[in-house]
Coordinates of C-alpha atoms in Angstrom, one line a residue:
M1 CA 13.3 11.9 -14.7
A2 CA 13.0 13.8 -11.4
E3 CA 15.2 11.5 -9.4
L4 CA 15.1 11.7 -5.7
N5 CA 18.5 13.3 -5.3
K6 CA 17.4 16.0 -7.8
L7 CA 14.3 16.9 -5.8
T8 CA 14.6 20.2 -3.9
D9 CA 14.6 20.0 -0.1
F10 CA 11.2 21.7 0.0
K11 CA 9.6 19.1 -2.4
R12 CA 10.9 16.3 -0.2
R13 CA 9.4 17.9 2.9
L14 CA 6.2 18.5 1.1
I15 CA 6.0 14.8 0.1
D16 CA 6.7 13.9 3.7
E17 CA 3.9 16.0 5.0
L18 CA 1.4 14.7 2.4
D19 CA 2.3 11.1 3.1
K20 CA 1.8 11.6 6.8
N21 CA -1.6 13.1 6.3
C22 CA -2.7 14.1 2.8
R23 CA -6.0 15.5 4.0
Q24 CA -4.2 18.5 5.5
S25 CA -5.2 21.7 3.8
N26 CA -2.5 23.6 1.8
A27 CA -2.8 26.3 4.5
Q28 CA -2.0 23.8 7.2
I29 CA 0.9 22.4 5.3
A30 CA 2.3 25.9 4.6
K31 CA 2.1 26.6 8.3
R32 CA 4.1 23.5 9.2
L33 CA 6.7 24.1 6.5
K34 CA 6.8 27.9 7.3
V35 CA 6.1 29.0 3.8
G36 CA 3.2 30.8 2.0
K37 CA 0.1 28.9 0.9
N38 CA 0.8 29.9 -2.7
V39 CA 4.2 28.1 -2.5
V40 CA 2.5 24.9 -1.4
N41 CA -0.1 25.2 -4.2
Y42 CA 2.5 25.7 -6.9
R43 CA 4.9 23.0 -5.7
L44 CA 2.1 20.4 -5.2
N45 CA 0.7 21.1 -8.6
S46 CA 4.2 20.7 -10.0
L47 CA 4.7 17.3 -8.4
I48 CA 1.3 16.2 -9.8
K49 CA 2.1 17.6 -13.3
E50 CA 5.4 15.8 -13.3
Q51 CA 3.6 12.6 -12.3
I52 CA 5.7 12.1 -9.2
I53 CA 2.5 12.2 -7.2
T54 CA -0.1 10.0 -9.0
G55 CA -2.9 10.0 -6.5
F56 CA -4.1 9.9 -2.9
Y57 CA -5.6 7.0 -1.0
S58 CA -6.8 6.0 2.5
V59 CA -5.4 3.2 4.6
V60 CA -8.5 1.2 5.8
D61 CA -8.4 -1.4 8.5
I62 CA -10.6 -3.9 6.6
A63 CA -10.5 -6.4 9.5
K64 CA -12.6 -4.0 11.6
L65 CA -15.3 -4.4 8.9
G66 CA -15.2 -8.2 9.0
Y67 CA -12.9 -8.7 6.1
F68 CA -9.6 -10.6 5.8
G69 CA -7.1 -10.8 2.9
I70 CA -6.2 -13.6 0.6
R71 CA -2.9 -13.0 -1.2
L72 CA -2.0 -14.5 -4.6
Y73 CA 1.3 -14.6 -6.5
L74 CA 0.9 -15.7 -10.1
K75 CA 3.3 -16.6 -12.8
L76 CA 2.0 -16.2 -16.4
R77 CA 2.7 -18.4 -19.4
F78 CA 2.0 -18.0 -23.1
A79 CA 0.8 -14.4 -22.3
T80 CA 1.7 -11.6 -24.7
K81 CA 2.2 -8.1 -23.3
K82 CA -1.2 -7.3 -24.6
K83 CA -2.8 -10.3 -22.8
E84 CA -0.8 -9.5 -19.6
Q85 CA -2.2 -6.0 -19.7
E86 CA -5.7 -7.4 -20.2
I87 CA -5.3 -9.6 -17.1
L88 CA -4.0 -6.7 -15.1
N89 CA -6.9 -4.5 -16.2
S90 CA -9.3 -7.2 -15.1
L91 CA -7.7 -7.5 -11.7
V92 CA -7.7 -3.7 -11.2
K93 CA -11.3 -3.4 -12.2
S94 CA -12.4 -6.2 -9.8
N95 CA -14.3 -4.8 -6.8
V96 CA -12.7 -7.4 -4.4
T97 CA -9.0 -6.7 -5.1
W98 CA -7.4 -4.1 -3.0
W99 CA -3.8 -4.5 -4.1
V100 CA -2.5 -5.3 -7.6
G101 CA 1.2 -5.2 -8.6
S102 CA 3.5 -6.3 -11.3
I103 CA 6.5 -8.4 -10.2
D104 CA 10.0 -9.0 -11.6
G105 CA 11.1 -12.4 -10.2
D106 CA 9.7 -15.8 -9.7
Y107 CA 6.2 -14.4 -10.3
D108 CA 4.6 -11.8 -12.6
I109 CA 1.6 -10.5 -10.6
G110 CA 0.8 -10.1 -6.9
I111 CA -2.7 -9.3 -5.7
V112 CA -4.6 -9.2 -2.4
V113 CA -8.3 -10.0 -2.4
R114 CA -10.6 -8.7 0.3
V115 CA -13.1 -11.3 1.5
K116 CA -15.4 -12.1 4.4
E117 CA -15.4 -15.8 4.0
I118 CA -13.3 -18.3 2.0
N119 CA -16.2 -18.9 -0.4
D120 CA -15.9 -15.3 -1.5
F121 CA -12.3 -16.0 -2.7
Y122 CA -13.4 -19.3 -4.3
N123 CA -15.9 -17.4 -6.4
F124 CA -13.3 -14.8 -7.4
W125 CA -10.7 -17.4 -8.2
D126 CA -13.2 -19.7 -10.1
H127 CA -14.3 -16.8 -12.3
F128 CA -10.7 -15.6 -12.9
S129 CA -9.5 -19.1 -13.7
K130 CA -12.3 -19.7 -16.3
L131 CA -11.2 -16.5 -18.1
Y132 CA -7.4 -16.9 -18.0
H133 CA -6.5 -20.5 -17.1
R134 CA -4.5 -20.9 -20.3
Y135 CA -2.2 -18.1 -19.2
M136 CA -1.8 -19.2 -15.6
G137 CA 1.4 -20.9 -14.6
K138 CA 2.4 -21.6 -11.0
S139 CA 0.6 -19.7 -8.2
T140 CA 0.8 -19.5 -4.5
I141 CA -2.2 -18.6 -2.3
H142 CA -2.1 -17.7 1.4
V143 CA -4.0 -15.9 4.1
H144 CA -2.9 -12.3 4.6
K145 CA -3.1 -11.7 8.3
A146 CA -1.8 -8.2 9.0
T147 CA 0.2 -5.3 7.5
H148 CA 2.5 -2.7 9.0
E149 CA 2.7 0.2 6.5
Y150 CA 5.2 3.0 6.9
S151 CA 5.3 6.5 5.5
S152 CA 7.8 7.0 2.7
S153 CA 9.7 9.6 4.7
F154 CA 12.9 11.1 3.3
F155 CA 13.9 12.7 6.6
S156 CA 12.8 10.9 9.7
V157 CA 11.7 7.4 10.8
E158 CA 9.7 8.7 13.7
G159 CA 6.0 8.2 13.7
R160 CA 6.0 6.4 10.3
K161 CA 4.4 3.1 11.2
I162 CA 0.7 2.3 10.7
S163 CA -0.5 -1.2 11.6
Y164 CA -3.8 -2.6 10.3
A165 CA -5.8 -5.7 9.3
G166 CA -5.3 -7.6 12.5
F167 CA -8.1 -9.3 14.4
V168 CA -11.4 -9.5 12.4
E169 CA -14.2 -7.5 13.9
H170 CA -17.7 -6.8 12.6
A171 CA -18.2 -3.0 12.8
Q172 CA -21.4 -2.0 11.0
L173 CA -21.4 0.9 8.6
S174 CA -24.4 2.8 7.4
K175 CA -25.0 3.3 3.6
K176 CA -23.8 6.9 3.9
E177 CA -20.6 5.8 5.8
K178 CA -19.9 3.2 3.1
L179 CA -20.3 5.8 0.3
V180 CA -17.9 8.2 2.0
L181 CA -15.4 5.5 2.9
S182 CA -15.4 4.1 -0.7
T183 CA -14.8 7.6 -2.0
L184 CA -11.9 8.3 0.4
A185 CA -10.4 4.9 -0.3
E186 CA -9.2 6.1 -3.7
Q187 CA -9.4 9.9 -3.4
S188 CA -8.4 10.7 0.1
R189 CA -7.6 14.3 -0.6
M190 CA -11.0 15.1 -2.1
P191 CA -12.5 18.2 -0.3
I192 CA -15.6 17.7 1.8
V193 CA -17.7 19.8 -0.5
E194 CA -16.8 17.6 -3.5
I195 CA -17.5 14.4 -1.5
A196 CA -20.9 15.8 -0.5
Q197 CA -21.7 16.6 -4.2
K198 CA -20.6 13.1 -5.3
T199 CA -22.4 11.2 -2.6
G200 CA -25.5 13.4 -2.2
I201 CA -24.7 13.7 1.6
S202 CA -24.6 17.1 3.3
T203 CA -21.2 18.7 4.0
I204 CA -21.8 18.6 7.8
A205 CA -22.7 14.9 7.6
V206 CA -19.6 14.1 5.5
K207 CA -17.3 15.9 8.0
N208 CA -18.9 14.0 10.9
I209 CA -18.7 10.6 9.1
I210 CA -14.9 11.1 8.3
S211 CA -14.3 12.0 12.0
R212 CA -16.1 8.9 13.1
L213 CA -14.3 6.6 10.7
V214 CA -11.0 7.9 12.0
K215 CA -12.0 7.8 15.6
R216 CA -13.2 4.2 15.3
G217 CA -9.8 3.2 13.7
I218 CA -11.4 2.2 10.4
I219 CA -9.5 4.8 8.5
K220 CA -5.9 4.5 9.7
A221 CA -4.2 7.1 7.5
F222 CA -4.5 9.4 4.5
K223 CA -1.6 8.8 2.1
L224 CA -0.3 9.6 -1.3
K225 CA 0.7 7.4 -4.3
L226 CA 4.2 8.0 -5.6
N227 CA 5.7 7.1 -8.9
Y228 CA 8.8 5.3 -7.8
D229 CA 10.3 5.2 -11.3
K230 CA 10.2 9.0 -11.5
L231 CA 12.1 9.2 -8.2
G232 CA 14.7 6.6 -9.3
L233 CA 13.5 4.2 -6.5
T234 CA 12.7 0.5 -6.6
L235 CA 10.5 -1.5 -4.2
Y236 CA 12.1 -4.8 -3.2
K237 CA 10.1 -7.5 -1.3
I238 CA 12.2 -9.8 1.0
N239 CA 10.7 -13.1 2.2
F240 CA 12.5 -14.7 5.2
S241 CA 12.0 -18.3 6.3
L242 CA 13.1 -18.6 10.0
N243 CA 14.3 -21.4 12.1
D244 CA 13.8 -19.4 15.3
F245 CA 10.3 -17.9 15.6
S246 CA 11.2 -16.2 18.8
K247 CA 13.3 -13.6 16.9
K248 CA 10.3 -12.3 14.9
A249 CA 9.6 -9.6 17.4
E250 CA 13.2 -8.5 17.4
M251 CA 13.3 -8.4 13.6
L252 CA 10.1 -6.3 13.6
S253 CA 11.6 -3.9 16.2
Y254 CA 14.8 -3.6 14.1
T255 CA 12.8 -3.0 10.9
N256 CA 10.6 -0.3 12.6
N257 CA 13.7 1.9 12.8
H258 CA 14.8 1.4 9.2
S259 CA 14.6 4.5 7.0
N260 CA 13.9 2.4 3.8
V261 CA 11.1 0.1 5.0
L262 CA 7.6 0.6 3.4
F263 CA 5.7 -2.6 4.4
V264 CA 5.9 -5.5 6.8
D265 CA 3.4 -8.3 6.0
E266 CA 2.2 -11.1 8.2
S267 CA 0.7 -14.1 6.3
I268 CA -0.1 -17.8 6.8
G269 CA 1.4 -20.3 4.4
F270 CA 4.2 -18.3 2.9
A271 CA 7.3 -16.7 4.4
D272 CA 7.8 -16.2 8.2
F273 CA 8.8 -12.6 7.9
E274 CA 8.1 -10.4 4.9
V275 CA 9.4 -6.9 4.5
S276 CA 9.5 -4.4 1.6
F277 CA 12.1 -1.7 1.1
L278 CA 12.1 1.3 -1.1
V279 CA 15.7 1.9 -2.2
E280 CA 17.7 4.0 -4.7
N281 CA 19.7 1.1 -6.2
Y282 CA 20.5 -2.6 -6.1
A283 CA 23.7 -1.9 -4.1
R284 CA 21.7 -0.3 -1.3
F285 CA 19.2 -3.2 -1.3
K286 CA 22.1 -5.8 -1.0
E287 CA 23.5 -3.8 1.9
I288 CA 20.2 -3.9 3.7
L289 CA 19.8 -7.6 3.0
N290 CA 23.3 -8.4 4.1
N291 CA 22.7 -6.5 7.4
Y292 CA 19.7 -8.7 8.1
K293 CA 21.7 -11.8 7.4
S294 CA 24.5 -10.7 9.6
K295 CA 22.3 -9.5 12.5
F296 CA 19.9 -12.5 12.4
S297 CA 22.3 -15.2 11.1
D298 CA 21.2 -17.8 13.6
S299 CA 17.5 -17.2 12.9
I300 CA 17.3 -17.1 9.1
A301 CA 16.9 -20.4 7.4
D302 CA 16.3 -19.2 3.9
V303 CA 15.6 -15.9 2.0
N304 CA 14.3 -14.9 -1.4
Y305 CA 13.2 -11.6 -2.9
F306 CA 11.6 -10.0 -5.9
V307 CA 10.9 -6.5 -7.2
Y308 CA 7.5 -4.8 -7.4
S309 CA 8.0 -3.1 -10.8
K310 CA 4.7 -1.3 -10.7
I311 CA 1.8 -0.9 -8.3
H312 CA -1.4 -0.8 -10.3
K313 CA -4.0 -0.6 -7.6
I314 CA -4.3 0.3 -3.9
K315 CA -7.9 0.6 -2.8
Y316 CA -8.6 -1.0 0.5
F317 CA -12.4 -0.6 0.5
E318 CA -15.0 -0.7 -2.3
D319 CA -18.8 -0.6 -1.6

């Protein structure tokens, strides 16, 4: 296992650069890191071969396209490991889920479904329930309003925050734009020439489409997928219930400057303040949690947490 503290300084900086913008060319990264392009090529291939980097994806502001998220936490019952994997595979293959994760805690699975109206979610939930109702224990369903995502930086907290999925708009995309966006959603580092070959769109048109999608704020970032287990890291999700809503802005400001934060979620019908931290061990997590309890002791009414043991899918857009 290539744990975080065993990674070379250069590999850490390479991961940082890729997570800030993985569409940078190797030559651009080499220039920023002051090394030769061949060094970047070799180290990047090494990180992929070691399965520390498992993929690349685009952060898409689905609200600009008229979508909003419905999040579901599900506890399974009577499900063997084989059946649980079947259920996860079904959720990953769905063209309406954009997040699927396994949970250790009060629930077993967490998903977010991308919909334009509540009936879209009903159709998804009805179909899923007919297939797997026998294995479904308790569940919670709530509206996912917005997310603040942060780069998994190992060196600096500056410029890490990406906010998206806020107010619903209705930006129109052409067929070609949808093809390019769907491709970038799960393969954000794919070269323009390969995107052109896959979609049947000219290289010049692909380049212009990507520029437009970024300029319009539809694509918010190009990021990488990390294997947290390989790095000896664990993703904890903390859910705070508050008795003083006026402190939410202060809590967000405090969180923005935290080196371990990865996500802050805003939802309706669940916790009042939801934050996810990527940490090296349980002791570090408890230290973070206790710091929140101490700093916001008058505002926190209740708190619970769980672990995302594995993220199976991150794909914000699918045509």
